[in-house]
Every structure is written in C-alpha cells, then in structure tokens.
mmCIF file of C-alpha atoms (C1' of nucleotides) in Angstrom:
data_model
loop_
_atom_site.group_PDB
_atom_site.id
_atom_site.type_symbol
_atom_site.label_atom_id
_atom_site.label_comp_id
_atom_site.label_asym_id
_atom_site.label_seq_id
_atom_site.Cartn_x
_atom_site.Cartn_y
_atom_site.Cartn_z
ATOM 1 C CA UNK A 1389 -36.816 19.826 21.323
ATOM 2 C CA UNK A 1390 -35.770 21.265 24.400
ATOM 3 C CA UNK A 1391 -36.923 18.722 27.549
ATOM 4 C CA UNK A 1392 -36.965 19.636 31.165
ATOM 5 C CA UNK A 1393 -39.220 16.688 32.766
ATOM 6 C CA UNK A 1394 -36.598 14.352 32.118
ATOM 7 C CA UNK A 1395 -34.037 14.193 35.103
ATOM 8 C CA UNK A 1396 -30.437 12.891 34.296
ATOM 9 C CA UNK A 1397 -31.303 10.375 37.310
ATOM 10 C CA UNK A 1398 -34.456 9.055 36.208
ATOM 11 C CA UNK A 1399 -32.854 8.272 33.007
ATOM 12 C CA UNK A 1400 -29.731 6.755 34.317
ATOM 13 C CA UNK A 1401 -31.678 4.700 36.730
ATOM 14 C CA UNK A 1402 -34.555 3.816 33.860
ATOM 15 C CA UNK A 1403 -32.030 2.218 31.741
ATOM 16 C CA UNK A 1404 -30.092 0.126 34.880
ATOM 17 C CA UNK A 1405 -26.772 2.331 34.834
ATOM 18 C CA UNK A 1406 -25.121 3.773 37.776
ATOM 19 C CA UNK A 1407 -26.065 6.821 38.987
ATOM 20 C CA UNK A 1408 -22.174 8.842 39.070
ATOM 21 C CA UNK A 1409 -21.350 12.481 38.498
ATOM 22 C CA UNK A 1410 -19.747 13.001 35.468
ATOM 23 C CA UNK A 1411 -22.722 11.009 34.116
ATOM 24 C CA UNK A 1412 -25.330 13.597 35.365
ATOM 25 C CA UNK A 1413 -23.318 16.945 34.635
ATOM 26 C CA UNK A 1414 -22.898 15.955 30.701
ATOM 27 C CA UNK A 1415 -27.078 14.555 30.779
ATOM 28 C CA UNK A 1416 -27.481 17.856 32.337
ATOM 29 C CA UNK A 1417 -25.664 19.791 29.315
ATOM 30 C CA UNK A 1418 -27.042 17.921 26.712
ATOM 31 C CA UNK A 1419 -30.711 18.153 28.144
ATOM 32 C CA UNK A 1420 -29.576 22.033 28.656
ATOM 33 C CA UNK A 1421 -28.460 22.422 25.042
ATOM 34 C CA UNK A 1422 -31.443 20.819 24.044
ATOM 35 C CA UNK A 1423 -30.412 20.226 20.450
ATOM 36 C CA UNK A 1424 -27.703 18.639 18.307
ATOM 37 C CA UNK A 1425 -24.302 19.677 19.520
ATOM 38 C CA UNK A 1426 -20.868 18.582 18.154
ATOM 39 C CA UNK A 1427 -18.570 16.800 20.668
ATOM 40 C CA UNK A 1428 -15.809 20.270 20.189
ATOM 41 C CA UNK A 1429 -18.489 22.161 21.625
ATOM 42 C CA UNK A 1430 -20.043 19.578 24.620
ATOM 43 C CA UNK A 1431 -15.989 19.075 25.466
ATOM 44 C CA UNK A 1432 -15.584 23.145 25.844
ATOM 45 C CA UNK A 1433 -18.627 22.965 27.654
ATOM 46 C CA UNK A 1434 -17.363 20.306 30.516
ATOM 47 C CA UNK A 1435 -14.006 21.715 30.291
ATOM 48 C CA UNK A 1436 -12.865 21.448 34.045
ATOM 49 C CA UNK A 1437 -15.770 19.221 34.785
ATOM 50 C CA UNK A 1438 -15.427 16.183 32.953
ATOM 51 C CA UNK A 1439 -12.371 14.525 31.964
ATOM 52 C CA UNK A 1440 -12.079 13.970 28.088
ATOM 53 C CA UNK A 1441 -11.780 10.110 28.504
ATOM 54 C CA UNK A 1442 -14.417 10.036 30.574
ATOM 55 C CA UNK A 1443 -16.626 12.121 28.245
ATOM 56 C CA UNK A 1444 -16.050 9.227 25.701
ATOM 57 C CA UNK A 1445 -16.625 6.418 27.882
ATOM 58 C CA UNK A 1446 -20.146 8.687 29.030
ATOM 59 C CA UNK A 1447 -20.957 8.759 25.596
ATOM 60 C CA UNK A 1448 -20.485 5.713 24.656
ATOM 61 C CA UNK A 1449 -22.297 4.096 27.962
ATOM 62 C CA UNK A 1450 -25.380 6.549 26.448
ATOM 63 C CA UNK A 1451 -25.179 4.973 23.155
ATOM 64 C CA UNK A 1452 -25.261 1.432 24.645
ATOM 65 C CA UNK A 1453 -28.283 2.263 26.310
ATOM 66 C CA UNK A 1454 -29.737 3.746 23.059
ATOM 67 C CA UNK A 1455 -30.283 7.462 24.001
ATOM 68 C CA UNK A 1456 -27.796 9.005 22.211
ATOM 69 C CA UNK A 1457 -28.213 9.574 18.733
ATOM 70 C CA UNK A 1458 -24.628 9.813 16.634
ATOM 71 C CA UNK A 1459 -23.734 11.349 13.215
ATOM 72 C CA UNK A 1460 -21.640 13.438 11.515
ATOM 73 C CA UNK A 1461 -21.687 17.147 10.211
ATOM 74 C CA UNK A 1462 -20.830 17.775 6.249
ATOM 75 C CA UNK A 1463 -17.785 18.248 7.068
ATOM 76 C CA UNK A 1464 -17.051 15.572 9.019
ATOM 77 C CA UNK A 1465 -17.547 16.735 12.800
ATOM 78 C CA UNK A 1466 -19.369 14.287 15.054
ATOM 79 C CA UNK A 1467 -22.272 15.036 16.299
ATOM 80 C CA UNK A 1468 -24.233 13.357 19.099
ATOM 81 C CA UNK A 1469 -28.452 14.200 20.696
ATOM 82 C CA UNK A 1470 -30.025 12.779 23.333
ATOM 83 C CA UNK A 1471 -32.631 10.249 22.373
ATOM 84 C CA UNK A 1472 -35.716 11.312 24.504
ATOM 85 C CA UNK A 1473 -39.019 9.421 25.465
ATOM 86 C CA UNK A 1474 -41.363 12.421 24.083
ATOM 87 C CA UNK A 1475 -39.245 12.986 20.805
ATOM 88 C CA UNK A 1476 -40.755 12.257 17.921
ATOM 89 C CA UNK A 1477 -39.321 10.669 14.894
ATOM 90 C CA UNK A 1478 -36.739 13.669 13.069
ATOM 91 C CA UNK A 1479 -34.364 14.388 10.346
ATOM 92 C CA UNK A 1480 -31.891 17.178 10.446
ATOM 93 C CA UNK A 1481 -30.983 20.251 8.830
ATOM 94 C CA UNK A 1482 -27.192 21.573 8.706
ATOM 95 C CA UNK A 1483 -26.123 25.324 8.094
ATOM 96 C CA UNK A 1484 -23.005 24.902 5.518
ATOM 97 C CA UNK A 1485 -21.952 28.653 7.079
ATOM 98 C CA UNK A 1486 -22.213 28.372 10.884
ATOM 99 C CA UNK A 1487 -22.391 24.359 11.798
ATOM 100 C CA UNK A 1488 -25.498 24.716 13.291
ATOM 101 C CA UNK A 1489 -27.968 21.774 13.467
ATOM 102 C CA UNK A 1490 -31.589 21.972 13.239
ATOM 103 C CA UNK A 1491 -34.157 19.248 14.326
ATOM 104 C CA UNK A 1492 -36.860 18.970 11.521
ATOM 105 C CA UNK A 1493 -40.112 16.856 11.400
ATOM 106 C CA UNK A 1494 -41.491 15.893 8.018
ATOM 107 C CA UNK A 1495 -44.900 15.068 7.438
ATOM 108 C CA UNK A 1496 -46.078 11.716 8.008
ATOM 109 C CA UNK A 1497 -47.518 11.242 4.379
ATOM 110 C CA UNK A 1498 -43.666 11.556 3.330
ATOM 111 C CA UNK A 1499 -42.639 9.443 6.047
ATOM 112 C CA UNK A 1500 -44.802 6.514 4.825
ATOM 113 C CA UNK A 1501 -44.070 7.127 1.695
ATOM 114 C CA UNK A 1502 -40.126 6.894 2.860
ATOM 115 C CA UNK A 1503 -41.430 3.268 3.998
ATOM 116 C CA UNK A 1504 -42.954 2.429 1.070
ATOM 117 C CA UNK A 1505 -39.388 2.979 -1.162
ATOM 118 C CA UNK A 1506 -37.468 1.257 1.554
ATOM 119 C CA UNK A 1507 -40.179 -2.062 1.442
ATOM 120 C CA UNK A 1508 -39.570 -2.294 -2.551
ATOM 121 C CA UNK A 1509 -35.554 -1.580 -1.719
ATOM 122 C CA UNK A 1510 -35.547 -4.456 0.423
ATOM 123 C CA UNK A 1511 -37.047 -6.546 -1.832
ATOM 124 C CA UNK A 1512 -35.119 -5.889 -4.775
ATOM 125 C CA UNK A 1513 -31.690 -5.693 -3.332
ATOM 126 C CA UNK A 1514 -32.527 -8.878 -0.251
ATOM 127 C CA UNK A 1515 -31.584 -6.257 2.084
ATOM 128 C CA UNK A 1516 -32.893 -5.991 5.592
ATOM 129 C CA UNK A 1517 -33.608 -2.588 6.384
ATOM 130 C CA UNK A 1518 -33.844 -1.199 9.931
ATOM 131 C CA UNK A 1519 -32.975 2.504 10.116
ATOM 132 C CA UNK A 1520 -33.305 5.506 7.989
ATOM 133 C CA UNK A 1521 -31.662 9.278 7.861
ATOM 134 C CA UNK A 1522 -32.926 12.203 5.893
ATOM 135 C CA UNK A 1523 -30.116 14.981 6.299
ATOM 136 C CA UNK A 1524 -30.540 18.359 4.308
ATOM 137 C CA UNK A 1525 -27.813 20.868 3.707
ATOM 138 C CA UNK A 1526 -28.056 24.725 3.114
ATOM 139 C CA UNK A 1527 -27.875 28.195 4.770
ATOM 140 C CA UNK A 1528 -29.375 29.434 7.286
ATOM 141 C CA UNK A 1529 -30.370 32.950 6.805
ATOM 142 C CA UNK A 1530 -31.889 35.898 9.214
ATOM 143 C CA UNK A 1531 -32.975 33.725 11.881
ATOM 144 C CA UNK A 1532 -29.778 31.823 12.639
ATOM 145 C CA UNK A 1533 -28.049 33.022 15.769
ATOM 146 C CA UNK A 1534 -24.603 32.489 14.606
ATOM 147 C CA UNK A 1535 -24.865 33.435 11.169
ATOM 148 C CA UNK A 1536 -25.609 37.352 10.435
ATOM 149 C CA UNK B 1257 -23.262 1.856 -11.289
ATOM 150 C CA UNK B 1258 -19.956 0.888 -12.078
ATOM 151 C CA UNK B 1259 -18.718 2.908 -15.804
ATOM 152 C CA UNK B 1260 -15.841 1.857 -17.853
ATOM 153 C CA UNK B 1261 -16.603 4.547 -20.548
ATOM 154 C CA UNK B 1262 -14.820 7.129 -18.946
ATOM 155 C CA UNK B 1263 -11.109 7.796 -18.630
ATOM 156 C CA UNK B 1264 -9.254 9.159 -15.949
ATOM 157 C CA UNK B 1265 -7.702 11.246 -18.983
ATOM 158 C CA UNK B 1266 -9.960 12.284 -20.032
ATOM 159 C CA UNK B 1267 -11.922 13.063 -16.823
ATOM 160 C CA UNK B 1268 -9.200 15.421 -15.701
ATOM 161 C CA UNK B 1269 -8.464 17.303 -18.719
ATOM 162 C CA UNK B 1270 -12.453 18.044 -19.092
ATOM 163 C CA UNK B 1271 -12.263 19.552 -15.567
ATOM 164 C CA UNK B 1272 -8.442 21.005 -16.563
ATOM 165 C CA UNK B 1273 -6.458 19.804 -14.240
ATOM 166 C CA UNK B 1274 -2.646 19.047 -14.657
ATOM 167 C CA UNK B 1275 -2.918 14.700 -15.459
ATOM 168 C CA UNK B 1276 -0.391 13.057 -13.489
ATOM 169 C CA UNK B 1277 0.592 9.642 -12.302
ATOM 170 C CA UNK B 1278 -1.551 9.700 -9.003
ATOM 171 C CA UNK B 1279 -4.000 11.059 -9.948
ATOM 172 C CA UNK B 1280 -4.707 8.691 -13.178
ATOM 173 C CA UNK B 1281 -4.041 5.306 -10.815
ATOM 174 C CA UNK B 1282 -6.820 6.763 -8.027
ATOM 175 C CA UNK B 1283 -9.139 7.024 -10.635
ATOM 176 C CA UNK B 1284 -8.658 4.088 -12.203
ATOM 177 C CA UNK B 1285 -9.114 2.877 -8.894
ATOM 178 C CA UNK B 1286 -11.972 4.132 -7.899
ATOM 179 C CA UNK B 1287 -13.606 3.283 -11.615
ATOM 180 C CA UNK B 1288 -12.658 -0.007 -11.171
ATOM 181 C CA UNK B 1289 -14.406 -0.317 -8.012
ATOM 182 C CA UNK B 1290 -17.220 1.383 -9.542
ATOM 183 C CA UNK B 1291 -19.059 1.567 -5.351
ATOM 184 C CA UNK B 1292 -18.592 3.976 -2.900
ATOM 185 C CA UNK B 1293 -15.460 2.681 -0.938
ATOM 186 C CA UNK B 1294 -13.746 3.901 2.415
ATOM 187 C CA UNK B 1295 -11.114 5.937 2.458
ATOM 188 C CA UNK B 1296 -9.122 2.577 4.538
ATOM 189 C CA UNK B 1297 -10.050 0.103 1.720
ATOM 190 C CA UNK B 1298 -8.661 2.858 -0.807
ATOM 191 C CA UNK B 1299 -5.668 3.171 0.604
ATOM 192 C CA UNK B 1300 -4.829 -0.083 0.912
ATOM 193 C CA UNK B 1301 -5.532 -0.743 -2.742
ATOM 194 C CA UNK B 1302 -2.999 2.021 -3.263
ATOM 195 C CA UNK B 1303 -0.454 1.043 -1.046
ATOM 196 C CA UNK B 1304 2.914 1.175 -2.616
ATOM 197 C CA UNK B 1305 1.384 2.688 -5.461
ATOM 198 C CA UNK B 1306 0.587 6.411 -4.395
ATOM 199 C CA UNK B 1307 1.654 8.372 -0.684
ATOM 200 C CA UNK B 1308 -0.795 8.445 1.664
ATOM 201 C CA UNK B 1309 -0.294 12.488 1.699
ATOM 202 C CA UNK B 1310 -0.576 12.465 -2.380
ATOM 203 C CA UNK B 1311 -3.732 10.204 -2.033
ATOM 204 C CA UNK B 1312 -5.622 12.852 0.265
ATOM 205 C CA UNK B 1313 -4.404 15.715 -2.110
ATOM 206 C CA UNK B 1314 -6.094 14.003 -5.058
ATOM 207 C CA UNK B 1315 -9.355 13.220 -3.169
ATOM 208 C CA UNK B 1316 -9.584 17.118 -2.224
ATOM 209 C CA UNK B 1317 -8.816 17.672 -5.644
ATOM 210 C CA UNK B 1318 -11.439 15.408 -6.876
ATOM 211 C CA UNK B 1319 -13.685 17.189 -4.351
ATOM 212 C CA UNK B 1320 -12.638 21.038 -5.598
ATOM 213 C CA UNK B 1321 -14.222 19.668 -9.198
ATOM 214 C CA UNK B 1322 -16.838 18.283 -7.822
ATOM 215 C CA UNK B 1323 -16.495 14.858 -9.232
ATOM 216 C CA UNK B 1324 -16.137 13.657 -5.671
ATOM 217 C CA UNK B 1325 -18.386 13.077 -3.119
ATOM 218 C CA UNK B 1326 -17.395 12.342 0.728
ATOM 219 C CA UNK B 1327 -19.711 10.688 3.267
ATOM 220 C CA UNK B 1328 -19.472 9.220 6.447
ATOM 221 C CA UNK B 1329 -20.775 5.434 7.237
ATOM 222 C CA UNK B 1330 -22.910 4.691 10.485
ATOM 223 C CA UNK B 1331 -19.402 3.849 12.001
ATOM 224 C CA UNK B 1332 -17.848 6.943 10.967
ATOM 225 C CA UNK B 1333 -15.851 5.702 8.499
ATOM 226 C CA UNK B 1334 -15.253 8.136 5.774
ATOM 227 C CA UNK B 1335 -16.300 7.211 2.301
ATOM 228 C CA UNK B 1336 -15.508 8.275 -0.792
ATOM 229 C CA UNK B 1337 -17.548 7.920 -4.564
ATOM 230 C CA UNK B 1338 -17.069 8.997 -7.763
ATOM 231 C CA UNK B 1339 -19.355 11.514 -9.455
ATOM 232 C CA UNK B 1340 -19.918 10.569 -13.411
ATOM 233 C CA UNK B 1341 -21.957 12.404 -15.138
ATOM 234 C CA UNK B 1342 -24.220 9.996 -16.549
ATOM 235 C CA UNK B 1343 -25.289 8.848 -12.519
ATOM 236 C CA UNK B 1344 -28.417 9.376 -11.844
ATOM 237 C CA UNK B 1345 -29.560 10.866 -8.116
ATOM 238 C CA UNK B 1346 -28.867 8.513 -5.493
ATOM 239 C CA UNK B 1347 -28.896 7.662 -2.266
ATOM 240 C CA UNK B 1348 -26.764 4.926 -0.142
ATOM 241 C CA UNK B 1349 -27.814 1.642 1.764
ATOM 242 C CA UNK B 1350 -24.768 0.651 4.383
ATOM 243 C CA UNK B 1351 -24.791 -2.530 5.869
ATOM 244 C CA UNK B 1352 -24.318 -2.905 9.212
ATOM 245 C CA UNK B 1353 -22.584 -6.099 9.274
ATOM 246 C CA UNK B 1354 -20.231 -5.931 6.578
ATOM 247 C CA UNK B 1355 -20.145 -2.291 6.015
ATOM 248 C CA UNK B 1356 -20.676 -2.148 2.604
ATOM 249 C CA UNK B 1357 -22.501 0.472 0.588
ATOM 250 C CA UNK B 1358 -24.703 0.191 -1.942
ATOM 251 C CA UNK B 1359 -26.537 3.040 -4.281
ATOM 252 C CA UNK B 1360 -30.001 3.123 -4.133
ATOM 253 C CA UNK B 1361 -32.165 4.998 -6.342
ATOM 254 C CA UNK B 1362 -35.276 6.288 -5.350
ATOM 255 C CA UNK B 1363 -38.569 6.949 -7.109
ATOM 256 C CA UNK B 1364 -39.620 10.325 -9.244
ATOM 257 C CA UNK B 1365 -42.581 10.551 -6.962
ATOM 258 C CA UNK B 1366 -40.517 9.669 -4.010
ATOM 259 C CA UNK B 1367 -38.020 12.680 -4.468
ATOM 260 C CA UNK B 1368 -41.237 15.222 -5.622
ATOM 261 C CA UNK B 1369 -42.448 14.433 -2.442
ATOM 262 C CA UNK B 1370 -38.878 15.452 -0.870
ATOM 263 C CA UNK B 1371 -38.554 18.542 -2.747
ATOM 264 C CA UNK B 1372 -41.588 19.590 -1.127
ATOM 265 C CA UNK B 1373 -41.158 18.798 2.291
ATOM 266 C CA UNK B 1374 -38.020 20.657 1.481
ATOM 267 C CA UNK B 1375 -39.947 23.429 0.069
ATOM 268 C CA UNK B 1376 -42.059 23.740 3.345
ATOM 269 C CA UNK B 1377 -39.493 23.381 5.623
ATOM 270 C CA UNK B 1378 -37.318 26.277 3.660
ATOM 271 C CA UNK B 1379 -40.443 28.784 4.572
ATOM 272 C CA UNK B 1380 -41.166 27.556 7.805
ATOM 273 C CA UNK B 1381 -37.438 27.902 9.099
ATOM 274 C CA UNK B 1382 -36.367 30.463 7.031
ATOM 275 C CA UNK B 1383 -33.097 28.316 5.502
ATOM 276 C CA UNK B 1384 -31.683 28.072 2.200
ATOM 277 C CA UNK B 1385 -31.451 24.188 1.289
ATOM 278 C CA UNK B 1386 -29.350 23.401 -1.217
ATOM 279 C CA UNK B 1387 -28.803 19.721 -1.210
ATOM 280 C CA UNK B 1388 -30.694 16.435 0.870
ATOM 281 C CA UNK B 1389 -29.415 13.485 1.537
ATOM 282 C CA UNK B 1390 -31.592 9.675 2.911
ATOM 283 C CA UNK B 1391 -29.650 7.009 4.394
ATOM 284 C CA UNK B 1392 -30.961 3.463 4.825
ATOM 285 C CA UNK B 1393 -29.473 1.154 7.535
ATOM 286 C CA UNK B 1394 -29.291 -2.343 7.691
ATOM 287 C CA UNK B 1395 -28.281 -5.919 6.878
ATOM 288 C CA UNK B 1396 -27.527 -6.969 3.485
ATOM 289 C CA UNK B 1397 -28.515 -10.801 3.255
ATOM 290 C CA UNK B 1398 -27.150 -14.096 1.108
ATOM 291 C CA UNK B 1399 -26.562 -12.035 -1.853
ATOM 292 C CA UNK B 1400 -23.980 -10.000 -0.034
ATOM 293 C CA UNK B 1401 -20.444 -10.999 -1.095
ATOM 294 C CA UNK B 1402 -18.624 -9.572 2.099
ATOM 295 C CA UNK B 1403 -21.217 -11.544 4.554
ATOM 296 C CA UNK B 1404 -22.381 -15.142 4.554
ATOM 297 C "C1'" DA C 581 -24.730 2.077 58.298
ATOM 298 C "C1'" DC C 582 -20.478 -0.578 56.918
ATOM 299 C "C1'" DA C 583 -17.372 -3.550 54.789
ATOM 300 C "C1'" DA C 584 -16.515 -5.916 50.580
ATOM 301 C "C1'" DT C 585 -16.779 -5.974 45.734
ATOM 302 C "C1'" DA C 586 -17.439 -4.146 41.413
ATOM 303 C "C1'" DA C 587 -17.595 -0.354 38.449
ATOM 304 C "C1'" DA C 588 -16.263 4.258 36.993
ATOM 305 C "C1'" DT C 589 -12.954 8.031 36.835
ATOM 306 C "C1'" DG C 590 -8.794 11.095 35.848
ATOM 307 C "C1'" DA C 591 -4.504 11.817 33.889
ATOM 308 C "C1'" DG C 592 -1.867 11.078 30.513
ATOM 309 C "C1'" DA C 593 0.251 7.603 27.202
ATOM 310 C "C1'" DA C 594 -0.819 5.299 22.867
ATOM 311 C "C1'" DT C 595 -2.992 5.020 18.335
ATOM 312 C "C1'" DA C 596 -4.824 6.498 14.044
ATOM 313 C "C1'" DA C 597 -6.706 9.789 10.591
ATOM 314 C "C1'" DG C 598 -5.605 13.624 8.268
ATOM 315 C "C1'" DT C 599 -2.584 17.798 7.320
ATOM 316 C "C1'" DC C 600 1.687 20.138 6.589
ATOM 317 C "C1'" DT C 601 6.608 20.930 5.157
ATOM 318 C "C1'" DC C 602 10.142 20.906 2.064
ATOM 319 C "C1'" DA C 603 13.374 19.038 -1.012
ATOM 320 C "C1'" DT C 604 12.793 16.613 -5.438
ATOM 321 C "C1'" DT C 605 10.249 15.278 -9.524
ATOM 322 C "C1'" DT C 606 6.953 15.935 -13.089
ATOM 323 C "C1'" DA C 607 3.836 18.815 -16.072
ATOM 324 C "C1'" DT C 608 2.973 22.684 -18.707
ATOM 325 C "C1'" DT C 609 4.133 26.751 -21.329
ATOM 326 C "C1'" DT C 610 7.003 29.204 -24.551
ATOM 327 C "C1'" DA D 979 14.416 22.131 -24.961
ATOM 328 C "C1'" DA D 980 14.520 25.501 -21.211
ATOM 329 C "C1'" DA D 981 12.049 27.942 -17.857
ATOM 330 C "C1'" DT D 982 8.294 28.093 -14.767
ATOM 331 C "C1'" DA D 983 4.731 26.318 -12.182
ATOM 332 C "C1'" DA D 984 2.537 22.563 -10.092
ATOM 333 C "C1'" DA D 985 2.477 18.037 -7.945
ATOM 334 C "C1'" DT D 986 4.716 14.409 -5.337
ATOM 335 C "C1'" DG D 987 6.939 11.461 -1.567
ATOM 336 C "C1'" DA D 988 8.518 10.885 2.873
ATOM 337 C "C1'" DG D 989 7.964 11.696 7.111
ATOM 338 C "C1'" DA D 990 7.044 15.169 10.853
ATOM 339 C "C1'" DC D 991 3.104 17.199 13.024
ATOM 340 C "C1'" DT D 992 -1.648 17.778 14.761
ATOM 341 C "C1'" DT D 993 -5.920 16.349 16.524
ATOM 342 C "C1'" DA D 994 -9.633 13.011 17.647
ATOM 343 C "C1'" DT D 995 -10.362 8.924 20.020
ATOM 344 C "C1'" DT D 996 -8.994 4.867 22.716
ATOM 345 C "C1'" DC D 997 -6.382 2.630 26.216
ATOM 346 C "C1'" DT D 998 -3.926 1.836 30.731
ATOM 347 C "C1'" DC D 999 -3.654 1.825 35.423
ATOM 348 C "C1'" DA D 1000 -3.671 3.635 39.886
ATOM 349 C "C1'" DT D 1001 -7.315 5.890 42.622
ATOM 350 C "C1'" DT D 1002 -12.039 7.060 43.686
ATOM 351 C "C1'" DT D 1003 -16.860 6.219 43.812
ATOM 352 C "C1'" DA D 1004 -21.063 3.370 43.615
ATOM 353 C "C1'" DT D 1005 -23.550 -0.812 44.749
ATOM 354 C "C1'" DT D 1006 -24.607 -4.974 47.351
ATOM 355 C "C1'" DG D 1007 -25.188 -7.999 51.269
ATOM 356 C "C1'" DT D 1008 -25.189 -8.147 56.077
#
DNA sequence: ACAATAAATGAGAATAAGTCTCATTTATTT
DNA sequence: AAATAAATGAGACTTATTCTCATTTATTGT
C-alpha cells in the first residue's frame, strides 16, 4: 500500500494544519514505510530527529485529522498507518513470530455480507454501529522477511 | 453469556493448577461479571481483596490455560474475558461512549464465509492463520445501562 | 518583507500500567 | 504432620505516554 503521490505538505495543508518539520519528517517515514509499523519501531526510526513528545503530539494531531489509523498488536504493541486518499477499505494480518503486519483486502461479497450481520446486530442489541475491524492471527512462513 | 454453573474450583483443578485464595476471588469475579471487563474496572473490584502484582500473575495464569482471553478496546484499554467451555464463537461490540463491551455472535454462514476469505488469503500470502478476530464500533443506545 | 500573535517543539519531569524481587505465607506431597 | 514447592503481598523498578514550560517556529495582517 506503498504511496508516493501523496506529499507530507499537500496533506498537512489539505486537512488545515501547519506545515512544521517534525510534522513532515515522520509523514515522510510513515509514507516511506508504507505499511503498518509499531510506534517502537517509527520512534527508532526518528531517533535524533524527532523528539519523543513531539512524536506523540504528531500522532495524535494525525489522528485528529483522521489519517492515522490506530490499533494494537496481539500482544499489546500499538500500532499506527497512515489513512490515505487511494486506500481502499482493509483488514490486517499479524505474524505471532516476527510482529509483522500485513494489509489484506477481502472480497466485497464478504464485506457486504459483514454489513448485513452488523444491520441485524444493530437491531437486536439498539446499538449504533459505525466502524468495523477484521484482524487475523498466524505465521508467516517463506515469504516473510523477518521470519526464516 | 454470563455462567453460574461453573466453579472457580473446579475450573482450576480441571486445568491442575494449585487453588488458592486469589485465584478463587478473580474468578469469582470475573464469573460474576459474566462480560468482558478492563483490566482498571477489575482491579478496582479487587482492591483490598487481592495485590495488584498477584492479580496480573493470575490473569497470565488464566492466559497459560487458555481460559483467558486479552483484548484491547478502541481506547487501548486492555480487556480481559473468561473462556467457558460451553461459549460459543464470538466476537465483541465496544461502545464508544461508555466503553462497554458486549459479545456478539455471528452467523454460521457469516463465519463460512470468513473461513474462506481466510482460506484465500492463506494461499495468496503464503501465511499460516490460526485465529480471526471482527470488531464492531459504536454507540450503544437507551438500553445501555452505563449511558443515558 | 516584518512585526505581532499564535501555535508547535524539545527536554525532561510526572504519571500510570505492568513486571520484578524477595521475604513470608500457603498448597501440595509424602 | 513435616518437608518441599509454589504462590502471595508489598513495594521497588521499568517502560509507555502525557504534561510542563521555556524557547523556537509558523501564520497573519499591514
């Protein structure tokens, strides 16, 4: 899910935010990364660069702004993606073994079939329903990059 | 899916390990609660009772048995629920508001239709899944006890 | 482009969740 | 009931996240 048109500029200015550094360097390494990463690894990343309040206070300023997608790892790490324009809806997929997380797309039959059982939820528990999350755990095996 | 036909007793001798004071008042607890409940809410229906240190020691131990399973809410709050063995498969509604969470169940269909999107994506990325998971965000209504 | 104002940053202190240590207590085994 | 092994409580320790405040950087109006 890798994105180069996207400019950590255009998107700051898009959503009405200021336009300052630290903002753009950890746009830059998320957009870089391209993928999932857990905050332990974007903080060793902008070690030096960015202080470790400020990284928090970036983060949250992203989330506020709604492109920055938060959750948490099996085993409890945190775990934040960029919310692009282009990307389309997504679940993920977490290696138990090396932490890794992997973007998935299910088909759209499923996914309106996901609406359908949260429709009948809502009516049966009077429960207003506004986001879903399909996570799946496992291994990843030969084609992992950090497991071999 | 709150069960009062199981005893912490009895619980821990199936799985045979040592039955001692903590350990019988965090199950009760948790039975008597009979909902997934954060680990904050736990501990202050323990306070006094059990040490905080004691309290995580029995919810690892709970996990090591697998009678325990950990989650986080949309807040990152760490949850905590029971596993009895006459629960069905389930999945968990938070609310936004109050931060309650609720067990959903899903339909037969419904999780067919997951276990083969699971099945696809296994083959297409090469990955070993071994367990799913769907979240459903929202706002419980008037029937919620926590909001009104 | 420049001064004034408002907002963001860095550094480290403060807080909170979870783990660890160790002396004491409680279970289990014989 | 004694010996051995395991679990507990209390609080120290660690680590993730938030907060404070003096300084720096961005934005706005002229």
């Amino acid at each position: 899910m890798k994105n180069m048109t996207q400019e950590p500029r255009n998107i700051l200015s898009q959503h009405k935010v200021s336009i300052t550094n630290p903002r753009i360097i950890v746009l830059d390494t998320l957009l870089d990364f391209g993928n999932p990463i857990t905050i332990e690894e974007l903080q060793s990343k902008l070690k030096g660069k960015v202080a470790k309040s400020t990284l928090y206070r970036v983060l949250n300023d992203l989330k506020k702004i709604n492109i920055l997608n938060e959750f948490t790892s099996p085993d409890n790490a945190v775990v934040v993606e960029l919310i692009l324009e282009e990307d389309s809806h997504h679940h993920h997929l977490f290696c138990s073994d090396c932490g890794e997380v992997i973007d998935v797309e299910l088909s759209d039959e499923f996914e309106m079939m996901l609406v359908k059982e949260m429709e009948k939820v809502q009516k049966e528990l009077n429960f207003e329903i506004k986001d879903h999350r399909v996570e799946m755990f496992g291994l990843c095996t030969d084609e992992c990059s950090n497991c071999e």
